[in-house]
PDB file of C-alpha atoms in Angstrom:
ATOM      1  CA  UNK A  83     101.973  50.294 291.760  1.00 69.00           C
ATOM      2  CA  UNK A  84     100.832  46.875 289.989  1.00 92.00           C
ATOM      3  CA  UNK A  85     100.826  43.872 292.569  1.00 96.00           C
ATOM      4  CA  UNK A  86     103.422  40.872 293.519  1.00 97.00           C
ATOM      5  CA  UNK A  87     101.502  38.309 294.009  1.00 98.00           C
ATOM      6  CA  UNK A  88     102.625  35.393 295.618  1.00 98.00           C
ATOM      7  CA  UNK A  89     101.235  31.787 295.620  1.00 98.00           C
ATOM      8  CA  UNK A  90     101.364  29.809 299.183  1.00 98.00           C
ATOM      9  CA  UNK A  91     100.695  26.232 300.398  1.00 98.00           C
ATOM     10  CA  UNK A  92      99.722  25.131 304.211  1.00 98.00           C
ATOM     11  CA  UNK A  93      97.785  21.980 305.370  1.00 98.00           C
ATOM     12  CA  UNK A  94      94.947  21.955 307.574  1.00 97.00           C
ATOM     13  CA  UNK A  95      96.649  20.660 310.577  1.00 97.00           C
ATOM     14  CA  UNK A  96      99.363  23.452 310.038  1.00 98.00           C
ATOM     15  CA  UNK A  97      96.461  26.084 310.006  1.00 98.00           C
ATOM     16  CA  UNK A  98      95.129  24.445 312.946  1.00 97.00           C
ATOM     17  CA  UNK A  99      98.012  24.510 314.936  1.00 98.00           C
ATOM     18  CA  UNK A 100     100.238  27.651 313.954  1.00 98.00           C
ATOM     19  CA  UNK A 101      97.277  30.299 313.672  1.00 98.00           C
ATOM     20  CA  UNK A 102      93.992  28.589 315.099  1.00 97.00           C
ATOM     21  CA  UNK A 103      95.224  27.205 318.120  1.00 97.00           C
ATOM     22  CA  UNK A 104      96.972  30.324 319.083  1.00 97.00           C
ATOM     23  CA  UNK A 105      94.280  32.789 318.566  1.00 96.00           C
ATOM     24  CA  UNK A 106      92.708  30.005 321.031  1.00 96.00           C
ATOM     25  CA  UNK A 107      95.265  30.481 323.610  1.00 97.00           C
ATOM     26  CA  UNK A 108      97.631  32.791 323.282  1.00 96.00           C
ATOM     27  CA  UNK A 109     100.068  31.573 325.870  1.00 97.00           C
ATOM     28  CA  UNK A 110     100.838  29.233 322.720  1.00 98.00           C
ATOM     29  CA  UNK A 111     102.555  32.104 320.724  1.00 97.00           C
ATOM     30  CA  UNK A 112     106.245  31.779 321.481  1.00 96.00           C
ATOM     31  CA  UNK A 113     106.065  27.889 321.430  1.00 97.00           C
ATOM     32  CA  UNK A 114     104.768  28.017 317.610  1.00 98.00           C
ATOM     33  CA  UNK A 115     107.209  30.352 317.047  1.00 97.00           C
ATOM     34  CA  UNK A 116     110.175  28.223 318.110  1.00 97.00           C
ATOM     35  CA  UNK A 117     108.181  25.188 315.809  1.00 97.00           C
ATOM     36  CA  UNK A 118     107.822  27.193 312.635  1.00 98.00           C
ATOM     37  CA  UNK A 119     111.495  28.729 312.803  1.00 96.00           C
ATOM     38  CA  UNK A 120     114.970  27.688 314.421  1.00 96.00           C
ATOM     39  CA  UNK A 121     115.791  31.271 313.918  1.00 96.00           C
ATOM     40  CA  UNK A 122     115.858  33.665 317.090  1.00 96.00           C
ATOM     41  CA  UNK A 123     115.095  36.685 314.724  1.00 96.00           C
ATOM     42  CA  UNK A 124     112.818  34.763 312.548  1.00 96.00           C
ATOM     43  CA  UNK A 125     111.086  33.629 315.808  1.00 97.00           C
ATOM     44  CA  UNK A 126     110.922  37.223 316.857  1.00 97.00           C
ATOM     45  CA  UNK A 127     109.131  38.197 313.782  1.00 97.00           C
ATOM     46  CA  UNK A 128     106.588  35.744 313.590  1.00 98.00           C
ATOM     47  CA  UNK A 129     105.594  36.480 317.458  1.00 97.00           C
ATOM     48  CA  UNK A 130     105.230  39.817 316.085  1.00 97.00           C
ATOM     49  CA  UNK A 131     102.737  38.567 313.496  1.00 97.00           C
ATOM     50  CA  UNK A 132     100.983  36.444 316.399  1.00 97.00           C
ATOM     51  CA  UNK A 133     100.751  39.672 318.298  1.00 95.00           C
ATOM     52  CA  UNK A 134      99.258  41.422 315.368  1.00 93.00           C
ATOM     53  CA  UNK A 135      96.717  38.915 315.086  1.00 93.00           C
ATOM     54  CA  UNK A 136      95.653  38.362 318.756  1.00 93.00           C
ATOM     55  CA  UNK A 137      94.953  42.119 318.761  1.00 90.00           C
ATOM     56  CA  UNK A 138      92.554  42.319 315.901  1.00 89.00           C
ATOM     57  CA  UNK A 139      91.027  39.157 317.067  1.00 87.00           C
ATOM     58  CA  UNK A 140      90.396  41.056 320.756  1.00 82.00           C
ATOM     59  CA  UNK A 141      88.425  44.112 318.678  1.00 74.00           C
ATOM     60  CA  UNK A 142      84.136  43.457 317.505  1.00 64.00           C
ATOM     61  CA  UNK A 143      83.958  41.412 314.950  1.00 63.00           C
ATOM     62  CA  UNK A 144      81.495  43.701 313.433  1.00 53.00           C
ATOM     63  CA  UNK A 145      83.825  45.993 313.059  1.00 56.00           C
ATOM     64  CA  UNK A 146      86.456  43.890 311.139  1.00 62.00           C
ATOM     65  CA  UNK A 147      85.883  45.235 307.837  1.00 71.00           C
ATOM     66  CA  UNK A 148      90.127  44.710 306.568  1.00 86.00           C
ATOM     67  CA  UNK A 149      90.040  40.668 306.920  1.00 90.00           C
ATOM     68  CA  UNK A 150      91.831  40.181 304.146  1.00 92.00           C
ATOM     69  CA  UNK A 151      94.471  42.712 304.697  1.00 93.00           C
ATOM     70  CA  UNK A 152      94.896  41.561 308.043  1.00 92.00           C
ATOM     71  CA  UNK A 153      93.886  38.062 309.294  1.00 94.00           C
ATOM     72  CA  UNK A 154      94.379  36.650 305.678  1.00 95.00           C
ATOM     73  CA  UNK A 155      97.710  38.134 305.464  1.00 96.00           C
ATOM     74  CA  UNK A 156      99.365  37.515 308.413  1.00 97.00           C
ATOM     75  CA  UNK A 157      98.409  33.477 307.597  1.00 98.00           C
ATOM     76  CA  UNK A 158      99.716  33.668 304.148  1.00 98.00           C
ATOM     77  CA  UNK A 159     102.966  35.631 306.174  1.00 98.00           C
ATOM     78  CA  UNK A 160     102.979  32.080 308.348  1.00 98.00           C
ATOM     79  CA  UNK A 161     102.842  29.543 305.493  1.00 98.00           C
ATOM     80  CA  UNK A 162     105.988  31.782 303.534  1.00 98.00           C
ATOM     81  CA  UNK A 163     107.813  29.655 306.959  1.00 98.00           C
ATOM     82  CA  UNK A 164     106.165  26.619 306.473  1.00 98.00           C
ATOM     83  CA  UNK A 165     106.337  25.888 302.458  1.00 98.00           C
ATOM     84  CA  UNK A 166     108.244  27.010 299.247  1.00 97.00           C
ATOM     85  CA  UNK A 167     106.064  29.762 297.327  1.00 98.00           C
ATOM     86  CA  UNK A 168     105.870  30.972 293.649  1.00 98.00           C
ATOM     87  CA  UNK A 169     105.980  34.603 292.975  1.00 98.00           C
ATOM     88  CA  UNK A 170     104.149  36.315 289.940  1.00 97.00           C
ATOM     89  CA  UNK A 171     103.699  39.815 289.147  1.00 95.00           C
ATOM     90  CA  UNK A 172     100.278  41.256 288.439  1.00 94.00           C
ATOM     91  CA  UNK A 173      98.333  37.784 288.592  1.00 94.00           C
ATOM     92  CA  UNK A 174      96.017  36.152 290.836  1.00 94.00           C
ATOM     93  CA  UNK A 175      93.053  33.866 290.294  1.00 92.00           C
ATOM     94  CA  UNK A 176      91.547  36.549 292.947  1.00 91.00           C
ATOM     95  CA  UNK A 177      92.151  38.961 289.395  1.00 90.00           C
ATOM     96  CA  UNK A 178      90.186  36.976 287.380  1.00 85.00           C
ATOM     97  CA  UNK A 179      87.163  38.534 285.635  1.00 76.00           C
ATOM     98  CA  UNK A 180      84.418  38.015 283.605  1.00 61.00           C
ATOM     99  CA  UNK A 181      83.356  35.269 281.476  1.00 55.00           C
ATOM    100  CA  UNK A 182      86.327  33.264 283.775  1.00 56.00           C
ATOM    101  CA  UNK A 183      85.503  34.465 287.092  1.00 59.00           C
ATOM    102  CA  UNK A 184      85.079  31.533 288.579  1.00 65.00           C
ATOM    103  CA  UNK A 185      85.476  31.579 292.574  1.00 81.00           C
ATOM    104  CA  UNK A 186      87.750  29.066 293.872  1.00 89.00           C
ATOM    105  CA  UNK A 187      88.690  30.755 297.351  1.00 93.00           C
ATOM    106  CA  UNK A 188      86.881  30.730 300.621  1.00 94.00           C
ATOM    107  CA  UNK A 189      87.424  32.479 303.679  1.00 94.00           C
ATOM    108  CA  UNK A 190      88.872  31.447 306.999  1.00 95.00           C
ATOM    109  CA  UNK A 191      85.172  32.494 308.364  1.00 92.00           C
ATOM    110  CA  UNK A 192      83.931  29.405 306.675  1.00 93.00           C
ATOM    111  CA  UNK A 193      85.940  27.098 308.877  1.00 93.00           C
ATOM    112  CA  UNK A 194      83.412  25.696 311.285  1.00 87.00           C
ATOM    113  CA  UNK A 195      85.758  25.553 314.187  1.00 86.00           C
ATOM    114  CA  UNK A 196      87.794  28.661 313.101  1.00 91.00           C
ATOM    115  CA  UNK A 197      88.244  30.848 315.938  1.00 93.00           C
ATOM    116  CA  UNK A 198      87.210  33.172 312.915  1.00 92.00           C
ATOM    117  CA  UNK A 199      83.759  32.201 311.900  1.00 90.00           C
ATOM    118  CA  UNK A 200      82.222  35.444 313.388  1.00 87.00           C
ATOM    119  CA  UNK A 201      84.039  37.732 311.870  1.00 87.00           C
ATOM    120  CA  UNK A 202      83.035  39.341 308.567  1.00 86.00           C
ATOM    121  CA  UNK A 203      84.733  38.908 305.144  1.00 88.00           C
ATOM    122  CA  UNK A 204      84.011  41.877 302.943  1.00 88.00           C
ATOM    123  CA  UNK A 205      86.604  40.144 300.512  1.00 88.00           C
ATOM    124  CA  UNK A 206      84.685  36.753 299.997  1.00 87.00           C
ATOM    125  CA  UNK A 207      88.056  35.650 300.102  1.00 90.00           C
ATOM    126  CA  UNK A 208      89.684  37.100 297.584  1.00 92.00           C
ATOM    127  CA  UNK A 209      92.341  39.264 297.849  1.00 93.00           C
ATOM    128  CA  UNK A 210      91.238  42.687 298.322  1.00 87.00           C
ATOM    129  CA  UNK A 211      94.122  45.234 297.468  1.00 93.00           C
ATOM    130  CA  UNK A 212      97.759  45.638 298.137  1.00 96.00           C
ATOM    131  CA  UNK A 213      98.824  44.078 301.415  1.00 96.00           C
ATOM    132  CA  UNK A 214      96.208  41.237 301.351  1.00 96.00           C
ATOM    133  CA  UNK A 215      95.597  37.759 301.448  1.00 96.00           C
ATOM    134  CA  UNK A 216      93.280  35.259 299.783  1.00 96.00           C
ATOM    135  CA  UNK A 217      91.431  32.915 301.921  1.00 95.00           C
ATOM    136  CA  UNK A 218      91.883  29.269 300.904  1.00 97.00           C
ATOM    137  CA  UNK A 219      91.085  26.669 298.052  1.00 96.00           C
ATOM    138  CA  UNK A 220      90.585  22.599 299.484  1.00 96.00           C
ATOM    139  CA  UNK A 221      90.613  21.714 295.475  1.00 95.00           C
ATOM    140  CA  UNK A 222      93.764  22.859 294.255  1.00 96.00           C
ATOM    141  CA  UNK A 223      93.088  20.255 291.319  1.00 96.00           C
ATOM    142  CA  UNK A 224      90.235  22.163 290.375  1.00 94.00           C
ATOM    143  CA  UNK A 225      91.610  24.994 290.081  1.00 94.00           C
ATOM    144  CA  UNK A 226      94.597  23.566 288.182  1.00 95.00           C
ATOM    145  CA  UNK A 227      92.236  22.181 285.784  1.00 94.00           C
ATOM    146  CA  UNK A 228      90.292  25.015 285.060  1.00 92.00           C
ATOM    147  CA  UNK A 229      93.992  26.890 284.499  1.00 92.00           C
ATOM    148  CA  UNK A 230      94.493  24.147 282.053  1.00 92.00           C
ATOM    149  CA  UNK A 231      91.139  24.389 279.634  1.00 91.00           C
ATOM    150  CA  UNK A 232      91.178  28.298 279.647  1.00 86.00           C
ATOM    151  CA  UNK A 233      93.285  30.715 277.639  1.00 85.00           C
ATOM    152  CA  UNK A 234      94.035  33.295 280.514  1.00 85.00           C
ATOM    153  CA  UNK A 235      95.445  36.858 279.254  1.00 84.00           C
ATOM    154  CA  UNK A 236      98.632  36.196 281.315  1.00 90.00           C
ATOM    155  CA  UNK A 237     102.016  35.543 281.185  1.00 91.00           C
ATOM    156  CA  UNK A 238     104.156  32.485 280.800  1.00 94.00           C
ATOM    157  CA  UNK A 239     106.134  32.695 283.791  1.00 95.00           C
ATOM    158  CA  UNK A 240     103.398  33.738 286.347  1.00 95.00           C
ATOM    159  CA  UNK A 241     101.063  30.832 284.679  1.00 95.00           C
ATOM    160  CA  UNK A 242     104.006  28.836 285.553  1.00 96.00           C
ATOM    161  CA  UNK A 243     104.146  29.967 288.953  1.00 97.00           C
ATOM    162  CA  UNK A 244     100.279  29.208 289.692  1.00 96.00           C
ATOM    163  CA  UNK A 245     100.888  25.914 288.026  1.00 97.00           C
ATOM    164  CA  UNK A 246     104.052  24.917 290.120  1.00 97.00           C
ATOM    165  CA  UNK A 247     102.367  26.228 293.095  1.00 98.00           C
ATOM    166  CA  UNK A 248      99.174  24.001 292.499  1.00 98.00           C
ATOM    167  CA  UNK A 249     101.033  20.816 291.447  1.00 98.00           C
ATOM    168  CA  UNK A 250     102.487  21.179 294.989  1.00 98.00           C
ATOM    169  CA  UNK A 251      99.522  21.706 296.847  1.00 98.00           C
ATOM    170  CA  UNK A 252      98.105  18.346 295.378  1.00 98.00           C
ATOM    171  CA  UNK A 253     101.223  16.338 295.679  1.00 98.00           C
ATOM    172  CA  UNK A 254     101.220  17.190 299.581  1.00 98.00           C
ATOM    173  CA  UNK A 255      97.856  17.589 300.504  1.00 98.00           C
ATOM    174  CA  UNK A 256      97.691  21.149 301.098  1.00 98.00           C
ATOM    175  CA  UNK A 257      95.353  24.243 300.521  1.00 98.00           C
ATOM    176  CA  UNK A 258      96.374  26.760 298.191  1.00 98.00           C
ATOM    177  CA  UNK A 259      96.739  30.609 299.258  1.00 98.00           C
ATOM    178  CA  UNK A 260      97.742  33.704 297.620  1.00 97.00           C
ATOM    179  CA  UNK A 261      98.193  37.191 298.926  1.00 98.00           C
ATOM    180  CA  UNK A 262      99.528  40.354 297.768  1.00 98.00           C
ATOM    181  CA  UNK A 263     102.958  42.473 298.280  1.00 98.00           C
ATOM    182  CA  UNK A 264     103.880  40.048 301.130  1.00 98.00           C
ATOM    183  CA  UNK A 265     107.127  39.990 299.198  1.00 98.00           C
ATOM    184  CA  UNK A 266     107.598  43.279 297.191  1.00 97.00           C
ATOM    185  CA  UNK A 267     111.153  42.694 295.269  1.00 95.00           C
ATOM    186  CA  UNK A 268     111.493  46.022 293.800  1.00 93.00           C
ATOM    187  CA  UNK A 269     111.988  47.297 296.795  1.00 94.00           C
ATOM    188  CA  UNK A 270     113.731  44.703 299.297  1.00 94.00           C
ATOM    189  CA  UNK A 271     110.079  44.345 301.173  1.00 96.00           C
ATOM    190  CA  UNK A 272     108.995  40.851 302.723  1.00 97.00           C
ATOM    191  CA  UNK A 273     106.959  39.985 305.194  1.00 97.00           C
ATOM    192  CA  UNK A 274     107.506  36.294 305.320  1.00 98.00           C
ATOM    193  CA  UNK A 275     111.010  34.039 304.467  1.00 97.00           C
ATOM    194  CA  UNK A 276     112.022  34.928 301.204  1.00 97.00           C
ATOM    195  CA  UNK A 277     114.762  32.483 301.202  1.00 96.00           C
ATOM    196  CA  UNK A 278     111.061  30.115 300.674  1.00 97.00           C
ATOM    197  CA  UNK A 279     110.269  32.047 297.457  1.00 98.00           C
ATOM    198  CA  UNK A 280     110.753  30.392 293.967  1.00 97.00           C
ATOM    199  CA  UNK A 281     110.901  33.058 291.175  1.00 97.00           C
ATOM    200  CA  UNK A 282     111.496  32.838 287.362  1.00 96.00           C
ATOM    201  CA  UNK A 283     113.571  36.248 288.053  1.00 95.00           C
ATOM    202  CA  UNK A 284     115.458  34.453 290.698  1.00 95.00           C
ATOM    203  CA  UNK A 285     116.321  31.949 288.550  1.00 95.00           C
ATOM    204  CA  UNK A 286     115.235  29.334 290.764  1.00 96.00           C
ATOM    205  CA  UNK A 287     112.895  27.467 289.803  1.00 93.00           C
ATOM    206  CA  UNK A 288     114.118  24.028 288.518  1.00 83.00           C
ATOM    207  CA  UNK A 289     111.918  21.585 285.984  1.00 71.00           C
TER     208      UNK A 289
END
């Protein structure tokens, strides 16, 4: 089925407040909602996600072995609110092998103060399969630079994509994200705001 990949932004004191502190006290849930989202049905959706994730966080964390497809995911689905994000189809630096594999992503688990630093990460942050989520990259500048000295076997417009996504990332001060099928076009299935997606099949993306 291939994989839509989509390329997301969010800033530490965003992850901190919209997923971190709630996962800290839940009573917080419908409150961030109302922040991230002036829409009731918007709202209703992303308390849905903050339900999701307040019931995986209440199971073992020894036997979280679906991070990625879950907490990873559901934070990607929360910064699709927050920020404008690039869609490409079949590429992710979490696709990346060989002689380039270079790994630029860390999980949530590696947050000190993360209400998520006991639970396991099979992924090591990549994304892990359809339906997942990367963990995070502090250096999008890195990243962008390595993009820039290697020829990578992809093509233009989801290069273009990464790139736009990155640029972004280091003109705010954010941490890049990706995840997969959060948005699947083909078939009119999103799990985030798509009116926040920028895609060279939508047309728009602007220089």
């Amino acid at each position: 089925m291939g994989y839509d990949v989509t390329f997301h932004a969010i800033s530490k004191s965003e992850l901190k407040k919209y997923v971190f502190d709630v996962l800290d006290d839940p009573s917080l849930a419908a409150e961030r909602s109302k922040d991230i989202d002036e829409n009731e049905d918007n709202q209703e959706y992303i308390q849905s996600i903050y339900d999701n994730m307040l019931q995986w966080i209440s199971s073992s964390p020894q036997k979280c072995d679906d991070f990625a497809e879950t907490f990873s995911f559901a934070i990607a689905a929360i910064s699709g609110y927050l920020h404008d994000f690039y869609y490409s189809r079949n590429f992710a630096l979490s696709f990346i092998e060989g002689e380039h594999r270079v790994n630029f992503l860390k999980s949530y688990n590696a947050i000190n103060d993360s209400p998520l630093s006991n639970y396991r990460d099979v992924s090591g942050g990549a994304i892990s399969s359809n339906y997942s989520g990367s963990g995070f990259s502090d250096d999008p500048k890195a990243i962008l630079e390595f993009v820039e000295n290697h020829e990578l076997a992809v093509d233009e417009d989801a290069l273009d994509s990464l790139k736009r996504s990155l640029n972004y990332c280091i003109d705010n001060d954010l941490l890049f994200i990706e995840a997969s099928d959060l948005v699947v076009p083909f078939t009119n299935e999103s799990y985030t705001n798509t009116s926040k997606m920028k895609a060279h099949f939508l047309d728009n993306i602007t220089s």
